[in-house]
Short mmCIF file of C-alpha atoms in Angstrom, two decimals:
data_model
loop_
_atom_site.label_atom_id
_atom_site.label_comp_id
_atom_site.label_asym_id
_atom_site.label_seq_id
_atom_site.Cartn_x
_atom_site.Cartn_y
_atom_site.Cartn_z
CA UNK A 1052 -12.25 -120.59 -9.95
CA UNK A 1053 -10.61 -123.96 -9.36
CA UNK A 1054 -11.47 -125.14 -12.87
CA UNK A 1055 -9.94 -121.98 -14.36
CA UNK A 1056 -6.73 -122.53 -12.41
CA UNK A 1057 -6.62 -126.16 -13.53
CA UNK A 1058 -7.03 -125.10 -17.15
CA UNK A 1059 -4.12 -122.67 -16.81
CA UNK A 1060 -1.96 -125.48 -15.42
CA UNK A 1061 -2.96 -127.76 -18.28
CA UNK A 1062 -2.32 -125.18 -21.00
CA UNK A 1063 1.49 -125.79 -21.19
CA UNK A 1064 0.79 -129.50 -21.73
CA UNK A 1065 -1.78 -128.66 -24.40
CA UNK A 1066 0.69 -126.36 -26.16
CA UNK A 1067 3.42 -129.01 -26.03
CA UNK A 1068 1.16 -131.63 -27.62
CA UNK A 1069 -0.44 -129.47 -30.32
CA UNK A 1070 2.73 -127.60 -31.33
CA UNK A 1071 4.61 -130.90 -31.71
CA UNK A 1072 1.79 -132.94 -33.21
CA UNK A 1073 3.79 -133.74 -36.36
CA UNK A 1074 6.63 -135.19 -34.32
CA UNK A 1075 4.18 -137.10 -32.10
CA UNK A 1076 2.57 -138.70 -35.17
CA UNK A 1077 5.76 -139.14 -37.19
CA UNK A 1078 7.78 -140.95 -34.50
CA UNK A 1079 5.39 -143.94 -34.17
CA UNK A 1080 5.05 -144.17 -37.97
CA UNK A 1081 8.83 -144.12 -38.38
CA UNK A 1082 9.20 -146.75 -35.66
CA UNK A 1083 6.59 -148.93 -37.37
CA UNK A 1084 8.42 -148.55 -40.70
CA UNK A 1085 11.74 -149.55 -39.12
CA UNK A 1086 10.16 -152.60 -37.45
CA UNK A 1087 8.54 -153.62 -40.73
CA UNK A 1088 11.87 -153.27 -42.57
CA UNK A 1089 13.60 -155.37 -39.90
CA UNK A 1090 10.89 -157.99 -40.25
CA UNK A 1091 11.27 -158.22 -44.04
CA UNK A 1092 15.04 -158.27 -44.07
CA UNK A 1093 17.52 -156.74 -46.60
CA UNK A 1094 17.04 -159.46 -49.21
CA UNK A 1095 13.25 -159.07 -49.32
CA UNK A 1096 13.49 -155.25 -49.53
CA UNK A 1097 15.96 -155.46 -52.45
CA UNK A 1098 13.74 -157.95 -54.23
CA UNK A 1099 10.74 -155.66 -53.95
CA UNK A 1100 12.77 -152.69 -55.23
CA UNK A 1101 13.94 -154.70 -58.26
CA UNK A 1102 10.34 -155.57 -59.01
CA UNK A 1103 9.46 -151.90 -59.48
CA UNK A 1104 9.28 -150.62 -63.04
CA UNK A 1105 12.04 -148.23 -64.22
CA UNK A 1106 9.44 -145.52 -64.89
CA UNK A 1107 8.25 -145.73 -61.30
CA UNK A 1108 11.84 -145.55 -60.04
CA UNK A 1109 12.49 -142.49 -62.21
CA UNK A 1110 9.34 -140.70 -61.05
CA UNK A 1111 10.07 -141.49 -57.42
CA UNK A 1112 13.48 -139.81 -57.73
CA UNK A 1113 12.67 -137.05 -60.24
CA UNK A 1114 9.41 -135.62 -58.87
CA UNK A 1115 10.72 -134.78 -55.37
CA UNK A 1116 13.90 -133.31 -56.84
CA UNK A 1117 11.94 -131.22 -59.37
CA UNK A 1118 9.52 -130.00 -56.69
CA UNK A 1119 12.41 -129.02 -54.43
CA UNK A 1120 14.18 -127.17 -57.27
CA UNK A 1121 10.98 -125.34 -58.23
CA UNK A 1122 10.36 -124.31 -54.62
CA UNK A 1123 13.90 -123.00 -54.21
CA UNK A 1124 13.58 -121.12 -57.50
CA UNK A 1125 10.24 -119.45 -56.76
CA UNK A 1126 10.43 -118.73 -53.04
CA UNK A 1127 11.16 -115.10 -52.07
CA UNK A 1128 14.70 -114.26 -51.11
CA UNK A 1129 15.40 -113.84 -47.43
CA UNK A 1130 15.96 -110.21 -46.47
CA UNK A 1131 18.19 -109.25 -43.54
CA UNK A 1132 18.76 -106.21 -41.36
CA UNK A 1133 22.51 -105.65 -41.46
CA UNK A 1134 22.31 -102.93 -38.79
CA UNK A 1135 20.51 -99.71 -37.87
CA UNK A 1136 21.29 -96.36 -36.23
CA UNK A 1137 19.13 -93.69 -34.58
CA UNK A 1138 19.68 -89.95 -34.44
CA UNK A 1139 21.26 -88.99 -31.13
CA UNK A 1140 19.61 -85.88 -29.77
CA UNK A 1141 21.72 -82.95 -28.58
CA UNK A 1142 21.18 -81.61 -25.03
CA UNK A 1143 20.94 -78.04 -26.33
CA UNK A 1144 17.74 -79.03 -28.18
CA UNK A 1145 16.07 -80.16 -24.96
CA UNK A 1146 12.61 -78.74 -24.14
CA UNK A 1147 11.59 -79.18 -20.50
CA UNK A 1148 7.90 -78.68 -19.79
CA UNK A 1149 8.56 -75.31 -18.18
CA UNK A 1150 10.37 -74.02 -21.27
CA UNK A 1151 7.70 -75.31 -23.63
CA UNK A 1152 4.89 -73.72 -21.63
CA UNK A 1153 6.76 -70.45 -21.09
CA UNK A 1154 7.27 -70.07 -24.84
CA UNK A 1155 3.60 -70.91 -25.39
CA UNK A 1156 2.49 -68.18 -22.98
CA UNK A 1157 4.74 -65.57 -24.60
CA UNK A 1158 3.46 -66.32 -28.10
CA UNK A 1159 0.30 -64.16 -28.58
CA UNK A 1160 -1.29 -66.73 -30.90
CA UNK A 1161 -2.12 -68.93 -27.90
CA UNK A 1162 -4.67 -67.78 -25.34
CA UNK A 1163 -4.62 -68.85 -21.70
CA UNK A 1164 -7.19 -71.54 -22.37
CA UNK A 1165 -4.89 -73.14 -24.97
CA UNK A 1166 -1.91 -73.01 -22.61
CA UNK A 1167 -3.89 -74.67 -19.80
CA UNK A 1168 -5.00 -77.36 -22.25
CA UNK A 1169 -1.41 -78.05 -23.36
CA UNK A 1170 -0.30 -78.10 -19.71
CA UNK A 1171 -2.77 -80.90 -18.96
CA UNK A 1172 -1.71 -82.74 -22.11
CA UNK A 1173 1.95 -82.65 -21.14
CA UNK A 1174 1.22 -83.79 -17.59
CA UNK A 1175 -0.63 -86.82 -18.90
CA UNK A 1176 1.50 -87.46 -21.98
CA UNK A 1177 4.14 -89.79 -20.57
CA UNK A 1178 6.90 -87.56 -21.96
CA UNK A 1179 9.91 -86.68 -19.83
CA UNK A 1180 11.94 -83.52 -19.46
CA UNK A 1181 14.65 -84.46 -22.01
CA UNK A 1182 12.72 -84.64 -25.25
CA UNK A 1183 14.04 -82.41 -28.02
CA UNK A 1184 12.72 -79.98 -30.61
CA UNK A 1185 14.71 -78.60 -33.56
CA UNK A 1186 16.59 -75.34 -33.13
CA UNK A 1187 14.01 -73.36 -35.11
CA UNK A 1188 11.28 -74.16 -32.59
CA UNK A 1189 13.29 -72.68 -29.73
CA UNK A 1190 12.69 -69.22 -31.18
CA UNK A 1191 9.75 -67.00 -30.20
CA UNK A 1192 7.78 -67.30 -32.37
CA UNK A 1193 8.99 -70.62 -33.79
CA UNK A 1194 10.59 -70.42 -37.20
CA UNK A 1195 8.88 -72.53 -39.86
CA UNK A 1196 10.66 -71.39 -43.02
CA UNK A 1197 12.06 -73.66 -45.71
CA UNK A 1198 15.71 -73.09 -44.83
CA UNK A 1199 15.17 -74.04 -41.18
CA UNK A 1200 13.22 -77.12 -42.23
CA UNK A 1201 16.02 -78.28 -44.52
CA UNK A 1202 18.52 -77.68 -41.72
CA UNK A 1203 16.59 -80.04 -39.44
CA UNK A 1204 16.42 -82.69 -42.18
CA UNK A 1205 20.16 -82.55 -42.78
CA UNK A 1206 20.98 -82.67 -39.07
CA UNK A 1207 18.76 -85.67 -38.32
CA UNK A 1208 19.11 -87.94 -41.33
CA UNK A 1209 22.75 -87.23 -42.12
CA UNK A 1210 23.71 -87.94 -38.50
CA UNK A 1211 21.82 -91.25 -38.52
CA UNK A 1212 23.30 -92.31 -41.87
CA UNK A 1213 26.83 -91.35 -40.78
CA UNK A 1214 26.46 -93.54 -37.69
CA UNK A 1215 25.06 -96.44 -39.72
CA UNK A 1216 27.83 -96.38 -42.33
CA UNK A 1217 30.44 -96.21 -39.55
CA UNK A 1218 28.87 -99.18 -37.73
CA UNK A 1219 28.56 -101.39 -40.82
CA UNK A 1220 31.75 -100.35 -42.61
CA UNK A 1221 29.73 -100.13 -45.84
CA UNK A 1222 30.69 -97.50 -48.37
CA UNK A 1223 27.98 -95.15 -49.66
CA UNK A 1224 29.02 -96.23 -53.16
CA UNK A 1225 27.78 -99.76 -52.34
CA UNK A 1226 24.17 -98.66 -51.73
CA UNK A 1227 21.89 -100.03 -54.48
CA UNK A 1228 18.46 -98.93 -53.18
CA UNK A 1229 17.39 -95.88 -51.18
CA UNK A 1230 13.96 -95.56 -49.52
CA UNK A 1231 13.10 -92.51 -47.39
CA UNK A 1232 9.88 -91.64 -45.61
CA UNK A 1233 8.79 -88.30 -44.15
CA UNK A 1234 5.09 -87.45 -44.08
CA UNK A 1235 4.63 -83.70 -43.70
CA UNK A 1236 7.67 -82.17 -45.39
CA UNK A 1237 8.30 -82.97 -49.05
CA UNK A 1238 10.72 -80.38 -50.51
CA UNK A 1239 12.09 -80.18 -54.03
CA UNK A 1240 14.64 -81.69 -54.57
CA UNK A 1241 13.43 -84.59 -52.42
CA UNK A 1242 15.02 -86.22 -49.39
CA UNK A 1243 16.47 -88.93 -51.60
CA UNK A 1244 18.16 -86.31 -53.78
CA UNK A 1245 19.60 -84.63 -50.69
CA UNK A 1246 21.11 -87.94 -49.57
CA UNK A 1247 22.39 -88.82 -53.05
CA UNK A 1248 24.10 -85.42 -53.29
CA UNK A 1249 25.61 -85.57 -49.79
CA UNK A 1250 26.99 -89.12 -50.04
CA UNK A 1251 27.68 -89.18 -53.80
CA UNK A 1252 25.61 -92.30 -54.38
CA UNK A 1253 25.84 -94.07 -57.72
CA UNK A 1254 23.84 -92.78 -60.68
CA UNK A 1255 21.93 -96.09 -60.96
CA UNK A 1256 20.72 -96.15 -57.35
CA UNK A 1257 16.98 -96.90 -57.11
CA UNK A 1258 15.49 -94.10 -54.98
CA UNK A 1259 11.98 -93.76 -53.49
CA UNK A 1260 10.60 -90.97 -51.27
CA UNK A 1261 7.36 -91.78 -49.39
CA UNK A 1262 5.29 -88.85 -48.08
CA UNK A 1263 1.96 -88.35 -46.34
CA UNK A 1264 1.77 -91.87 -44.85
CA UNK A 1265 2.06 -90.98 -41.18
CA UNK A 1266 3.84 -92.74 -38.36
CA UNK A 1267 3.51 -96.23 -39.87
CA UNK A 1268 5.49 -95.28 -42.99
CA UNK A 1269 8.72 -96.72 -41.59
CA UNK A 1270 7.40 -100.27 -42.01
CA UNK A 1271 6.06 -99.39 -45.46
CA UNK A 1272 9.60 -98.31 -46.34
CA UNK A 1273 10.92 -101.64 -45.06
CA UNK A 1274 8.42 -103.51 -47.22
CA UNK A 1275 9.23 -101.36 -50.25
CA UNK A 1276 12.96 -102.03 -49.79
CA UNK A 1277 12.27 -105.76 -49.35
CA UNK A 1278 10.31 -105.88 -52.62
CA UNK A 1279 13.01 -104.01 -54.52
CA UNK A 1280 15.66 -106.36 -53.13
CA UNK A 1281 13.73 -109.33 -54.60
CA UNK A 1282 14.52 -108.15 -58.14
CA UNK A 1283 18.02 -106.80 -57.46
CA UNK A 1284 21.19 -108.90 -57.77
CA UNK A 1285 21.90 -111.13 -54.78
CA UNK A 1286 23.73 -109.25 -52.03
CA UNK A 1287 22.32 -105.85 -52.99
CA UNK A 1288 21.98 -103.29 -50.19
CA UNK A 1289 19.00 -101.06 -49.41
CA UNK A 1290 19.26 -97.98 -47.20
CA UNK A 1291 15.99 -97.14 -45.40
CA UNK A 1292 15.67 -93.75 -43.69
CA UNK A 1293 12.67 -92.85 -41.51
CA UNK A 1294 11.99 -89.45 -39.95
CA UNK A 1295 9.46 -86.67 -39.47
CA UNK A 1296 10.41 -83.02 -39.92
CA UNK A 1297 8.94 -80.99 -37.05
CA UNK A 1298 10.07 -77.47 -38.00
CA UNK A 1299 7.39 -76.52 -40.58
CA UNK A 1300 4.54 -78.28 -38.78
CA UNK A 1301 4.20 -76.42 -35.50
CA UNK A 1302 0.53 -75.46 -35.10
CA UNK A 1303 0.04 -71.78 -34.22
CA UNK A 1304 -3.74 -71.76 -33.65
CA UNK A 1305 -6.10 -72.54 -30.79
CA UNK A 1306 -8.07 -75.60 -31.92
CA UNK A 1307 -7.71 -78.24 -29.21
CA UNK A 1308 -7.75 -81.21 -31.58
CA UNK A 1309 -4.80 -79.65 -33.44
CA UNK A 1310 -2.72 -78.71 -30.37
CA UNK A 1311 -1.97 -82.31 -29.38
CA UNK A 1312 0.81 -82.87 -31.99
CA UNK A 1313 2.65 -79.80 -30.61
CA UNK A 1314 2.87 -81.53 -27.24
CA UNK A 1315 3.73 -85.06 -28.39
CA UNK A 1316 5.92 -84.88 -31.51
CA UNK A 1317 9.67 -84.47 -31.11
CA UNK A 1318 12.69 -84.63 -33.41
CA UNK A 1319 14.16 -88.00 -34.30
CA UNK A 1320 15.13 -90.27 -37.15
CA UNK A 1321 16.65 -93.64 -37.97
CA UNK A 1322 18.59 -95.31 -40.77
CA UNK A 1323 18.59 -99.06 -41.46
CA UNK A 1324 20.60 -101.15 -43.91
CA UNK A 1325 18.83 -104.15 -45.47
CA UNK A 1326 20.38 -106.78 -47.73
CA UNK A 1327 19.80 -110.23 -49.19
CA UNK A 1328 23.26 -111.19 -47.97
CA UNK A 1329 22.97 -112.44 -44.38
CA UNK A 1330 26.64 -113.06 -43.70
CA UNK A 1331 27.03 -109.98 -41.50
CA UNK A 1332 23.36 -109.42 -40.66
CA UNK A 1333 21.90 -108.91 -37.19
CA UNK A 1334 18.22 -109.65 -37.87
CA UNK A 1335 16.17 -111.54 -40.45
CA UNK A 1336 12.93 -110.01 -41.74
CA UNK A 1337 10.28 -112.70 -41.29
CA UNK A 1338 7.00 -110.97 -42.14
CA UNK A 1339 5.48 -107.63 -43.11
CA UNK A 1340 1.70 -107.21 -42.85
CA UNK A 1341 -0.08 -103.97 -43.83
CA UNK A 1342 -3.66 -102.99 -43.01
CA UNK A 1343 -5.35 -99.98 -44.64
CA UNK A 1344 -8.75 -98.68 -43.51
CA UNK A 1345 -8.87 -95.56 -45.68
CA UNK A 1346 -12.02 -96.57 -47.54
CA UNK A 1347 -14.06 -95.55 -44.48
CA UNK A 1348 -14.56 -91.78 -44.14
CA UNK A 1349 -14.09 -91.81 -40.35
CA UNK A 1350 -10.75 -93.62 -40.69
CA UNK A 1351 -9.62 -91.40 -43.54
CA UNK A 1352 -10.28 -88.19 -41.58
CA UNK A 1353 -9.14 -89.29 -38.10
CA UNK A 1354 -5.59 -87.95 -38.69
CA UNK A 1355 -6.08 -85.08 -41.11
CA UNK A 1356 -3.93 -82.11 -42.11
CA UNK A 1357 -6.09 -79.02 -42.53
CA UNK A 1358 -6.50 -75.33 -41.82
CA UNK A 1359 -8.46 -73.99 -38.87
CA UNK A 1360 -10.94 -71.13 -39.25
CA UNK A 1361 -8.06 -68.61 -39.02
CA UNK A 1362 -5.95 -70.25 -41.72
CA UNK A 1363 -3.45 -71.97 -39.39
CA UNK A 1364 -2.32 -75.33 -40.76
CA UNK A 1365 -2.09 -78.31 -38.43
CA UNK A 1366 -2.94 -81.97 -37.88
CA UNK A 1367 -6.45 -82.60 -36.60
CA UNK A 1368 -6.66 -85.72 -34.43
CA UNK A 1369 -10.21 -87.06 -34.21
CA UNK A 1370 -11.82 -88.12 -30.93
CA UNK A 1371 -12.51 -91.48 -32.61
CA UNK A 1372 -8.81 -92.09 -33.22
CA UNK A 1373 -8.38 -94.79 -30.55
CA UNK A 1374 -11.50 -96.70 -31.68
CA UNK A 1375 -10.33 -96.59 -35.29
CA UNK A 1376 -6.83 -97.66 -34.27
CA UNK A 1377 -8.35 -100.55 -32.32
CA UNK A 1378 -10.31 -101.73 -35.36
CA UNK A 1379 -7.22 -101.47 -37.57
CA UNK A 1380 -5.20 -103.41 -34.99
CA UNK A 1381 -7.79 -106.20 -34.92
CA UNK A 1382 -7.67 -106.48 -38.71
CA UNK A 1383 -3.87 -106.49 -38.67
CA UNK A 1384 -3.49 -109.17 -36.01
CA UNK A 1385 -6.14 -111.27 -37.76
CA UNK A 1386 -3.87 -111.28 -40.83
CA UNK A 1387 -0.67 -111.58 -38.80
CA UNK A 1388 -1.82 -114.36 -36.47
CA UNK A 1389 -1.89 -117.29 -38.91
CA UNK A 1390 1.59 -116.36 -40.12
CA UNK A 1391 3.32 -116.30 -36.73
CA UNK A 1392 1.21 -117.99 -34.04
CA UNK A 1393 1.93 -121.60 -33.03
CA UNK A 1394 -0.67 -124.22 -33.91
CA UNK A 1395 -1.97 -124.37 -30.32
CA UNK A 1396 -3.05 -120.71 -30.37
CA UNK A 1397 -4.52 -120.95 -33.86
CA UNK A 1398 -6.59 -123.98 -32.82
CA UNK A 1399 -7.95 -122.23 -29.72
CA UNK A 1400 -8.84 -119.17 -31.79
CA UNK A 1401 -10.62 -121.32 -34.40
CA UNK A 1402 -12.59 -123.22 -31.73
CA UNK A 1403 -13.55 -119.94 -30.06
CA UNK A 1404 -14.72 -118.52 -33.39
CA UNK A 1405 -16.89 -121.59 -34.08
CA UNK A 1406 -18.32 -121.56 -30.54
CA UNK A 1407 -19.28 -117.89 -30.83
CA UNK A 1408 -21.09 -118.56 -34.10
CA UNK A 1409 -22.99 -121.49 -32.60
CA UNK A 1410 -23.88 -119.60 -29.40
CA UNK A 1411 -24.71 -116.29 -31.15
CA UNK A 1412 -21.71 -114.46 -29.65
CA UNK A 1413 -22.77 -115.20 -26.06
CA UNK A 1414 -19.19 -115.99 -25.06
CA UNK A 1415 -16.15 -113.75 -25.17
CA UNK A 1416 -13.83 -114.18 -28.17
CA UNK A 1417 -10.50 -115.83 -27.49
CA UNK A 1418 -7.62 -113.36 -27.81
CA UNK A 1419 -4.56 -115.20 -29.15
CA UNK A 1420 -1.52 -115.04 -26.89
CA UNK A 1421 1.08 -113.35 -29.11
CA UNK A 1422 3.61 -113.81 -26.31
CA UNK A 1423 3.94 -117.38 -27.60
CA UNK A 1424 5.12 -116.01 -30.96
CA UNK A 1425 7.34 -113.09 -29.87
CA UNK A 1426 9.79 -112.35 -27.10
CA UNK A 1427 9.85 -108.57 -27.69
CA UNK A 1428 7.28 -105.96 -28.71
CA UNK A 1429 8.01 -102.56 -30.28
CA UNK A 1430 4.74 -100.60 -30.22
CA UNK A 1431 4.75 -97.20 -31.89
CA UNK A 1432 5.28 -94.58 -29.18
CA UNK A 1433 2.44 -92.46 -30.52
CA UNK A 1434 1.22 -91.50 -27.08
CA UNK A 1435 0.35 -92.92 -23.72
CA UNK A 1436 -3.19 -93.89 -24.80
CA UNK A 1437 -1.87 -95.83 -27.80
CA UNK A 1438 0.50 -97.90 -25.64
CA UNK A 1439 -2.18 -98.47 -22.99
CA UNK A 1440 -4.67 -99.69 -25.59
CA UNK A 1441 -2.24 -102.15 -27.19
CA UNK A 1442 -1.09 -103.46 -23.82
CA UNK A 1443 -4.72 -104.15 -22.92
CA UNK A 1444 -5.66 -105.61 -26.31
CA UNK A 1445 -2.66 -107.94 -26.51
CA UNK A 1446 -2.58 -108.69 -22.74
CA UNK A 1447 1.07 -107.67 -22.53
CA UNK A 1448 3.02 -107.26 -19.31
CA UNK A 1449 4.53 -103.98 -18.15
CA UNK A 1450 7.99 -105.24 -19.10
CA UNK A 1451 6.83 -106.10 -22.62
CA UNK A 1452 5.68 -102.50 -23.24
CA UNK A 1453 8.57 -100.98 -21.30
CA UNK A 1454 10.57 -100.16 -24.43
CA UNK A 1455 7.63 -98.19 -25.87
CA UNK A 1456 6.91 -96.26 -22.66
CA UNK A 1457 10.56 -95.40 -22.06
CA UNK A 1458 11.04 -94.30 -25.68
CA UNK A 1459 8.03 -91.99 -25.35
CA UNK A 1460 9.45 -90.64 -22.08
CA UNK A 1461 12.98 -90.06 -23.34
CA UNK A 1462 12.44 -89.06 -26.98
CA UNK A 1463 8.72 -88.30 -27.35
CA UNK A 1464 6.77 -89.32 -30.43
CA UNK A 1465 9.41 -89.44 -33.16
CA UNK A 1466 6.86 -90.75 -35.66
CA UNK A 1467 7.99 -93.65 -37.88
CA UNK A 1468 11.46 -93.81 -36.31
CA UNK A 1469 10.16 -94.57 -32.80
CA UNK A 1470 10.19 -98.33 -33.46
CA UNK A 1471 13.95 -98.26 -34.01
CA UNK A 1472 14.51 -96.35 -30.75
CA UNK A 1473 12.51 -99.06 -29.00
CA UNK A 1474 14.55 -101.84 -30.58
CA UNK A 1475 17.69 -99.98 -29.49
CA UNK A 1476 16.31 -99.81 -25.92
CA UNK A 1477 15.78 -103.58 -25.77
CA UNK A 1478 19.33 -104.16 -27.01
CA UNK A 1479 20.83 -101.53 -24.72
CA UNK A 1480 19.21 -103.34 -21.79
CA UNK A 1481 20.90 -106.56 -22.88
CA UNK A 1482 17.59 -108.39 -23.29
CA UNK A 1483 17.99 -109.50 -26.89
CA UNK A 1484 19.14 -113.08 -27.47
CA UNK A 1485 19.99 -115.03 -30.59
CA UNK A 1486 16.76 -116.47 -31.99
CA UNK A 1487 14.50 -113.96 -30.22
CA UNK A 1488 11.55 -112.71 -32.25
CA UNK A 1489 10.49 -109.05 -32.38
CA UNK A 1490 7.11 -107.63 -33.37
CA UNK A 1491 7.04 -104.03 -34.59
CA UNK A 1492 3.58 -102.39 -34.74
CA UNK A 1493 3.05 -98.95 -36.29
CA UNK A 1494 -0.03 -96.75 -36.76
CA UNK A 1495 -0.41 -93.93 -39.26
CA UNK A 1496 -2.73 -91.62 -41.13
CA UNK A 1497 -4.93 -93.07 -43.81
CA UNK A 1498 -5.70 -94.95 -41.46
CA UNK A 1499 -3.05 -97.68 -41.33
CA UNK A 1500 -1.79 -100.36 -38.96
CA UNK A 1501 1.39 -102.06 -40.15
CA UNK A 1502 3.44 -104.88 -38.64
CA UNK A 1503 6.87 -106.39 -39.15
CA UNK A 1504 8.32 -109.51 -37.55
CA UNK A 1505 12.08 -109.91 -37.10
CA UNK A 1506 14.27 -112.75 -35.85
CA UNK A 1507 17.53 -111.93 -34.09
CA UNK A 1508 20.65 -113.46 -35.61
CA UNK A 1509 23.31 -111.57 -33.67
CA UNK A 1510 22.54 -109.26 -30.71
CA UNK A 1511 24.38 -105.98 -30.26
CA UNK A 1512 27.84 -106.34 -28.79
CA UNK A 1513 27.38 -103.22 -26.63
CA UNK A 1514 24.84 -100.56 -25.67
CA UNK A 1515 26.19 -98.00 -28.12
CA UNK A 1516 23.39 -95.98 -29.68
CA UNK A 1517 20.79 -93.36 -28.74
CA UNK A 1518 20.52 -94.79 -25.20
CA UNK A 1519 24.25 -94.98 -24.50
CA UNK A 1520 24.34 -92.01 -22.13
CA UNK A 1521 21.11 -92.66 -20.25
CA UNK A 1522 20.20 -96.36 -20.29
CA UNK A 1523 21.48 -96.74 -16.71
CA UNK A 1524 18.63 -94.44 -15.57
CA UNK A 1525 15.89 -96.49 -17.20
CA UNK A 1526 13.24 -97.70 -16.67
CA UNK A 1527 11.84 -94.71 -14.79
CA UNK A 1528 8.54 -94.55 -12.93
CA UNK A 1529 5.78 -92.81 -14.86
CA UNK A 1530 2.94 -91.67 -12.56
CA UNK A 1531 -0.57 -92.84 -13.30
CA UNK A 1532 -2.74 -90.46 -15.31
CA UNK A 1533 -5.09 -88.45 -13.14
CA UNK A 1534 -8.70 -88.56 -14.29
CA UNK A 1535 -10.91 -85.57 -13.58
#
């Protein structure tokens, strides 16, 4: 016990030495070079320089300059987050537990067993009493027609885009790239066409609509926009819109595995403006890492849209979902770690890996401390179990997963847009500082685990946003889940 405590006390010293090893080595070498130059004197140094051949002098000057020019020419452009905005839910869309369960009991498609099951799900879900569903789902039975679905789309994404354009002062005419993601609703004309028509975007705007990619599609949209910005003129702007349309996807059957989305998913959406011009930006995009496990049948089917035996369409969530998500997370952090972790953590991980090979896995693997690489964590608010699993896997504190838990409580699972609500929570709490690093982690069907790393350039000046009217009440206490 004493040795373990001593090791913990020594770890800061170890991190200081390893993370600054270049400086520790370079300073003595530079001092030795200065002492040697002082010993030789100016006349001797000039004499030795004159003795060099002109070709050597040319190469010594040209090669570093050419290498630097080539690097600057070939390196990817930096991409920045100018600003973002989240859909602000309306109180008249609120669905308290009592209302949700009363409507479920009235609807004849659900039997008492299904209602009891959904009651237990809600009690354990981590959702609060202020989450919102679209207007069409307040009817008995819920309306799932095309017109109602389009009405939800227009309410959510147009509201978010209006707020974003107002915040940034950017004209819709100045948008060069448009990327939208919504998994389960793909009408014709598409979401991108709806936005182009509403805001009169230019005829040459590059538009992409991503569908069927689940809750991690928001980060795929960010990566897609980043790649398009690499080949666009410098200063181009990309509008990224992430949402999930709830209206047409309410499950009306009795299969337990397909009832869970009814209890967790709520309306929400976000719009973000990316650009290669960082003059007015608030964040810099550092990394995007995507992990896809769809080649395995179990991963492919763990989040699967299908019909039940009565023809009711819904999303079937497999019992193996958390295990598959855990495997995808391990693969993602294995790829992400070398890109973001300091040298001290990478060295410990490498030594642990070698030791396990030598000792035939008789020792526990070393889990890198990602808290040394990031100050803030935005974990997809897919459900209480998802947040619990990531907190355990990454050894995060309660405060570091607070944004995810409070977003789930206040807004529910808003699919790919939940990460932006979490970022807004951190800023509304005044916790973001210049230079802080943020790790966004999203999970989605397929099965996918995607990550994005951001660096803060300019924190929000105020708490305006989706949390403006309620941030003073958060964090709230969420009771522990009862296990029967």
